Amino acid sequence: MGMEYDEAAAERLEAVYLGPDVVRQREDTLRRISVQSGDRVLDIGSGPGFLAAQMANQAGPDGEVIGIDISEQMVERASQRSEHDWLSYRCADATALPFENNYFDVVVSTQVAEYVPDVERFCSEVFRVLKRGGRGLILATDWEGVCWHSENPDRMEKVLKAFAPHCADSKLPRTLGSRLRNAGLVVNDVNYFSIVNLDRYEGCYGEMVVPFIVAYVKGQKSFPDDELEAWAEEQASLNARGEHFFSTGRFSFSVSKPS
């Protein structure tokens, strides 16, 4: 069953992807994976398609870029903005990729693996569809490593704990390396991309993530709504006084399939 977004949720997600912090992260990913002209590329969890579109620019008409996502809405939105014949999107599960063995030169997946319940199967599928000698980049967030200032640290801790189940493994990077290796992949390098917001400038991640947390926690009914709203309001208040601080980071695992 695919993940469904209403129009407002889809718009919020795309706004986050277009925020300056995530744009910098995407540029870092593009630099690390270094797609070459003619490469056949798979983007697992392509979402709005911004990363896949930029990789298609690099692969060129002699290459092929395919983005897959579990959400039909995201696939449709990404497809509508596609500008290249060699770029396509389809709805598919990250643990059952609809491709032949040894098909792709490059496999990329950013901020997806932590949402996949069966990470071992995810890693095995990355290995299976990569060509021998092919390369990949798997990026994941350690949500329990978020550093976020609050004058009510107990409430902050409770909010983040209530938000943790939004993904299957909120601290996946700590075990992802061994899981990739167990699938047969070589982990060549691990890099950390940091996001630090001293101020809540327009589109910054520390601001954009707040409505997602509020919406998720409210939906779970695991935390009093009034305390949740007070937490969100405090972040705006801290920023107005010049006391805001938010930090998180993503771990990029650069992998390859032995020749």
GROMACS .gro file of C-alpha atoms in nm:
model
  259
    1MET     CA    1   0.000   0.000   0.000
    2GLY     CA    2   0.140   0.340  -0.099
    3MET     CA    3   0.184   0.632   0.135
    4GLU     CA    4  -0.077   0.898   0.067
    5TYR     CA    5  -0.041   1.276   0.101
    6ASP     CA    6  -0.317   1.533   0.086
    7GLU     CA    7  -0.244   1.846  -0.118
    8ALA     CA    8  -0.138   2.051   0.185
    9ALA     CA    9   0.101   1.781   0.311
   10ALA     CA   10   0.255   1.743  -0.035
   11GLU     CA   11   0.307   2.118  -0.059
   12ARG     CA   12   0.472   2.126   0.284
   13LEU     CA   13   0.705   1.843   0.186
   14GLU     CA   14   0.808   2.013  -0.136
   15ALA     CA   15   0.871   2.338   0.053
   16VAL     CA   16   1.113   2.154   0.284
   17TYR     CA   17   1.296   2.007  -0.016
   18LEU     CA   18   1.331   2.357  -0.163
   19GLY     CA   19   1.455   2.512   0.163
   20PRO     CA   20   1.817   2.633   0.163
   21ASP     CA   21   1.939   2.367   0.408
   22VAL     CA   22   1.806   2.074   0.203
   23VAL     CA   23   1.923   2.238  -0.121
   24ARG     CA   24   2.277   2.243   0.022
   25GLN     CA   25   2.239   1.881   0.126
   26ARG     CA   26   2.125   1.789  -0.226
   27GLU     CA   27   2.428   1.967  -0.374
   28ASP     CA   28   2.653   1.773  -0.135
   29THR     CA   29   2.491   1.446  -0.243
   30LEU     CA   30   2.535   1.530  -0.611
   31ARG     CA   31   2.902   1.608  -0.557
   32ARG     CA   32   2.965   1.285  -0.368
   33ILE     CA   33   2.786   1.052  -0.610
   34SER     CA   34   2.929   1.226  -0.921
   35VAL     CA   35   2.689   1.099  -1.188
   36GLN     CA   36   2.860   1.071  -1.526
   37SER     CA   37   2.725   1.111  -1.876
   38GLY     CA   38   2.562   0.785  -1.985
   39ASP     CA   39   2.510   0.650  -1.633
   40ARG     CA   40   2.199   0.447  -1.556
   41VAL     CA   41   2.076   0.579  -1.219
   42LEU     CA   42   1.811   0.477  -0.966
   43ASP     CA   43   1.678   0.717  -0.700
   44ILE     CA   44   1.498   0.517  -0.429
   45GLY     CA   45   1.240   0.735  -0.257
   46SER     CA   46   1.258   1.014  -0.513
   47GLY     CA   47   0.979   1.222  -0.355
   48PRO     CA   48   0.921   1.548  -0.546
   49GLY     CA   49   1.196   1.449  -0.792
   50PHE     CA   50   1.438   1.737  -0.739
   51LEU     CA   51   1.745   1.516  -0.690
   52ALA     CA   52   1.650   1.283  -0.976
   53ALA     CA   53   1.605   1.580  -1.211
   54GLN     CA   54   1.953   1.712  -1.132
   55MET     CA   55   2.105   1.368  -1.178
   56ALA     CA   56   1.927   1.345  -1.516
   57ASN     CA   57   2.097   1.669  -1.618
   58GLN     CA   58   2.430   1.504  -1.541
   59ALA     CA   59   2.352   1.164  -1.700
   60GLY     CA   60   2.236   1.326  -2.024
   61PRO     CA   61   2.041   1.168  -2.310
   62ASP     CA   62   2.279   0.871  -2.328
   63GLY     CA   63   2.193   0.783  -1.970
   64GLU     CA   64   1.877   0.686  -1.786
   65VAL     CA   65   1.745   0.806  -1.449
   66ILE     CA   66   1.451   0.638  -1.275
   67GLY     CA   67   1.296   0.762  -0.955
   68ILE     CA   68   1.077   0.533  -0.748
   69ASP     CA   69   0.853   0.628  -0.460
   70ILE     CA   70   0.587   0.453  -0.255
   71SER     CA   71   0.357   0.755  -0.287
   72GLU     CA   72   0.150   0.778  -0.605
   73GLN     CA   73   0.102   1.153  -0.544
   74MET     CA   74   0.476   1.214  -0.530
   75VAL     CA   75   0.531   1.009  -0.846
   76GLU     CA   76   0.263   1.206  -1.027
   77ARG     CA   77   0.397   1.544  -0.912
   78ALA     CA   78   0.754   1.454  -1.007
   79SER     CA   79   0.644   1.318  -1.345
   80GLN     CA   80   0.456   1.637  -1.427
   81ARG     CA   81   0.769   1.848  -1.388
   82SER     CA   82   1.005   1.610  -1.571
   83GLU     CA   83   1.179   1.778  -1.864
   84HIS     CA   84   1.380   1.485  -2.004
   85ASP     CA   85   1.285   1.175  -2.202
   86TRP     CA   86   1.550   0.978  -2.014
   87LEU     CA   87   1.401   1.065  -1.672
   88SER     CA   88   1.100   0.870  -1.545
   89TYR     CA   89   0.922   0.793  -1.220
   90ARG     CA   90   0.718   0.500  -1.100
   91CYS     CA   91   0.545   0.380  -0.787
   92ALA     CA   92   0.738   0.094  -0.625
   93ASP     CA   93   0.847  -0.049  -0.291
   94ALA     CA   94   1.211  -0.006  -0.185
   95THR     CA   95   1.218  -0.369  -0.068
   96ALA     CA   96   1.088  -0.511  -0.398
   97LEU     CA   97   1.251  -0.312  -0.677
   98PRO     CA   98   1.098  -0.389  -1.020
   99PHE     CA   99   1.432  -0.411  -1.202
  100GLU     CA  100   1.668  -0.678  -1.329
  101ASN     CA  101   1.982  -0.779  -1.145
  102ASN     CA  102   2.294  -0.571  -1.218
  103TYR     CA  103   2.096  -0.300  -1.398
  104PHE     CA  104   2.217   0.034  -1.255
  105ASP     CA  105   2.552   0.208  -1.252
  106VAL     CA  106   2.440   0.424  -0.960
  107VAL     CA  107   2.184   0.385  -0.681
  108VAL     CA  108   2.099   0.677  -0.453
  109SER     CA  109   1.859   0.695  -0.161
  110THR     CA  110   1.834   0.997   0.066
  111GLN     CA  111   1.636   1.001   0.391
  112VAL     CA  112   1.442   0.688   0.301
  113ALA     CA  113   1.610   0.388   0.463
  114GLU     CA  114   1.510   0.496   0.816
  115TYR     CA  115   1.144   0.470   0.709
  116VAL     CA  116   1.176   0.117   0.572
  117PRO     CA  117   1.076  -0.152   0.826
  118ASP     CA  118   1.288  -0.422   0.659
  119VAL     CA  119   1.625  -0.251   0.619
  120GLU     CA  120   1.803  -0.578   0.547
  121ARG     CA  121   1.579  -0.633   0.246
  122PHE     CA  122   1.634  -0.271   0.137
  123CYS     CA  123   2.013  -0.320   0.145
  124SER     CA  124   1.987  -0.651  -0.040
  125GLU     CA  125   1.783  -0.486  -0.316
  126VAL     CA  126   2.040  -0.209  -0.355
  127PHE     CA  127   2.307  -0.476  -0.395
  128ARG     CA  128   2.097  -0.680  -0.638
  129VAL     CA  129   2.016  -0.401  -0.885
  130LEU     CA  130   2.363  -0.246  -0.885
  131LYS     CA  131   2.603  -0.352  -1.159
  132ARG     CA  132   2.930  -0.511  -1.053
  133GLY     CA  133   3.161  -0.218  -0.989
  134GLY     CA  134   2.859   0.011  -0.950
  135ARG     CA  135   2.837   0.271  -0.676
  136GLY     CA  136   2.575   0.409  -0.445
  137LEU     CA  137   2.501   0.660  -0.172
  138ILE     CA  138   2.259   0.593   0.112
  139LEU     CA  139   2.181   0.892   0.334
  140ALA     CA  140   1.999   0.862   0.665
  141THR     CA  141   1.925   1.082   0.967
  142ASP     CA  142   1.984   0.991   1.331
  143TRP     CA  143   1.672   1.154   1.475
  144GLU     CA  144   1.789   1.086   1.827
  145GLY     CA  145   2.096   1.300   1.760
  146VAL     CA  146   1.897   1.623   1.716
  147CYS     CA  147   2.026   1.911   1.931
  148TRP     CA  148   1.746   2.160   1.995
  149HIS     CA  149   1.733   2.438   2.254
  150SER     CA  150   1.431   2.481   2.479
  151GLU     CA  151   1.375   2.652   2.812
  152ASN     CA  152   1.160   2.351   2.897
  153PRO     CA  153   1.397   2.060   2.824
  154ASP     CA  154   1.165   1.799   2.975
  155ARG     CA  155   0.887   1.898   2.735
  156MET     CA  156   1.131   1.907   2.442
  157GLU     CA  157   1.246   1.555   2.526
  158LYS     CA  158   0.887   1.432   2.544
  159VAL     CA  159   0.798   1.592   2.208
  160LEU     CA  160   1.096   1.435   2.032
  161LYS     CA  161   1.020   1.100   2.194
  162ALA     CA  162   0.660   1.124   2.070
  163PHE     CA  163   0.790   1.206   1.720
  164ALA     CA  164   1.048   0.923   1.709
  165PRO     CA  165   0.803   0.655   1.584
  166HIS     CA  166   0.739   0.855   1.265
  167CYS     CA  167   1.014   0.642   1.112
  168ALA     CA  168   1.091   0.274   1.147
  169ASP     CA  169   1.435   0.327   1.303
  170SER     CA  170   1.507   0.672   1.445
  171LYS     CA  171   1.878   0.591   1.494
  172LEU     CA  172   1.945   0.381   1.183
  173PRO     CA  173   2.286   0.532   1.092
  174ARG     CA  174   2.437   0.358   1.396
  175THR     CA  175   2.375   0.016   1.241
  176LEU     CA  176   2.343   0.095   0.871
  177GLY     CA  177   2.709   0.034   0.787
  178SER     CA  178   2.704  -0.325   0.910
  179ARG     CA  179   2.374  -0.392   0.735
  180LEU     CA  180   2.507  -0.265   0.403
  181ARG     CA  181   2.816  -0.484   0.443
  182ASN     CA  182   2.606  -0.787   0.532
  183ALA     CA  183   2.420  -0.736   0.204
  184GLY     CA  184   2.751  -0.767   0.016
  185LEU     CA  185   2.823  -0.399  -0.042
  186VAL     CA  186   3.154  -0.231   0.032
  187VAL     CA  187   3.125   0.081   0.250
  188ASN     CA  188   3.393   0.307   0.106
  189ASP     CA  189   3.329   0.620   0.309
  190VAL     CA  190   3.088   0.778   0.559
  191ASN     CA  191   3.034   1.152   0.572
  192TYR     CA  192   2.827   1.375   0.798
  193PHE     CA  193   2.629   1.666   0.658
  194SER     CA  194   2.535   1.906   0.935
  195ILE     CA  195   2.243   2.147   0.949
  196VAL     CA  196   2.275   2.420   1.212
  197ASN     CA  197   2.015   2.697   1.247
  198LEU     CA  198   2.114   2.972   1.488
  199ASP     CA  199   1.823   3.178   1.354
  200ARG     CA  200   1.494   3.070   1.196
  201TYR     CA  201   1.552   3.226   0.857
  202GLU     CA  202   1.291   3.170   0.588
  203GLY     CA  203   1.280   2.807   0.480
  204CYS     CA  204   1.538   2.682   0.729
  205TYR     CA  205   1.500   2.323   0.839
  206GLY     CA  206   1.458   2.409   1.206
  207GLU     CA  207   1.146   2.605   1.115
  208MET     CA  208   1.007   2.379   0.843
  209VAL     CA  209   1.019   2.060   1.051
  210VAL     CA  210   0.798   2.203   1.329
  211PRO     CA  211   0.461   2.166   1.147
  212PHE     CA  212   0.552   1.808   1.051
  213ILE     CA  213   0.620   1.724   1.414
  214VAL     CA  214   0.300   1.892   1.529
  215ALA     CA  215   0.089   1.715   1.265
  216TYR     CA  216   0.238   1.373   1.338
  217VAL     CA  217   0.223   1.392   1.716
  218LYS     CA  218  -0.132   1.528   1.710
  219GLY     CA  219  -0.235   1.243   1.484
  220GLN     CA  220  -0.087   0.988   1.723
  221LYS     CA  221  -0.272   1.142   2.019
  222SER     CA  222   0.032   1.060   2.232
  223PHE     CA  223   0.088   1.408   2.374
  224PRO     CA  224  -0.146   1.683   2.501
  225ASP     CA  225  -0.233   1.924   2.220
  226ASP     CA  226  -0.196   2.233   2.439
  227GLU     CA  227   0.157   2.134   2.543
  228LEU     CA  228   0.246   2.060   2.182
  229GLU     CA  229   0.125   2.402   2.070
  230ALA     CA  230   0.313   2.565   2.359
  231TRP     CA  231   0.629   2.388   2.244
  232ALA     CA  232   0.586   2.517   1.887
  233GLU     CA  233   0.512   2.870   2.010
  234GLU     CA  234   0.820   2.864   2.232
  235GLN     CA  235   1.043   2.806   1.928
  236ALA     CA  236   0.908   3.120   1.762
  237SER     CA  237   0.949   3.312   2.089
  238LEU     CA  238   1.310   3.200   2.132
  239ASN     CA  239   1.387   3.311   1.779
  240ALA     CA  240   1.232   3.654   1.840
  241ARG     CA  241   1.472   3.696   2.134
  242GLY     CA  242   1.773   3.576   1.933
  243GLU     CA  243   1.800   3.255   2.136
  244HIS     CA  244   1.699   2.992   1.881
  245PHE     CA  245   1.927   2.692   1.818
  246PHE     CA  246   1.856   2.380   1.613
  247SER     CA  247   2.098   2.123   1.480
  248THR     CA  248   2.069   1.791   1.303
  249GLY     CA  249   2.272   1.599   1.052
  250ARG     CA  250   2.264   1.328   0.788
  251PHE     CA  251   2.508   1.042   0.741
  252SER     CA  252   2.602   0.959   0.381
  253PHE     CA  253   2.725   0.604   0.329
  254SER     CA  254   2.916   0.578   0.000
  255VAL     CA  255   2.903   0.216  -0.116
  256SER     CA  256   3.007   0.003  -0.412
  257LYS     CA  257   2.939  -0.347  -0.542
  258PRO     CA  258   3.251  -0.558  -0.585
  259SER     CA  259   3.351  -0.621  -0.946
   0.00000   0.00000   0.00000
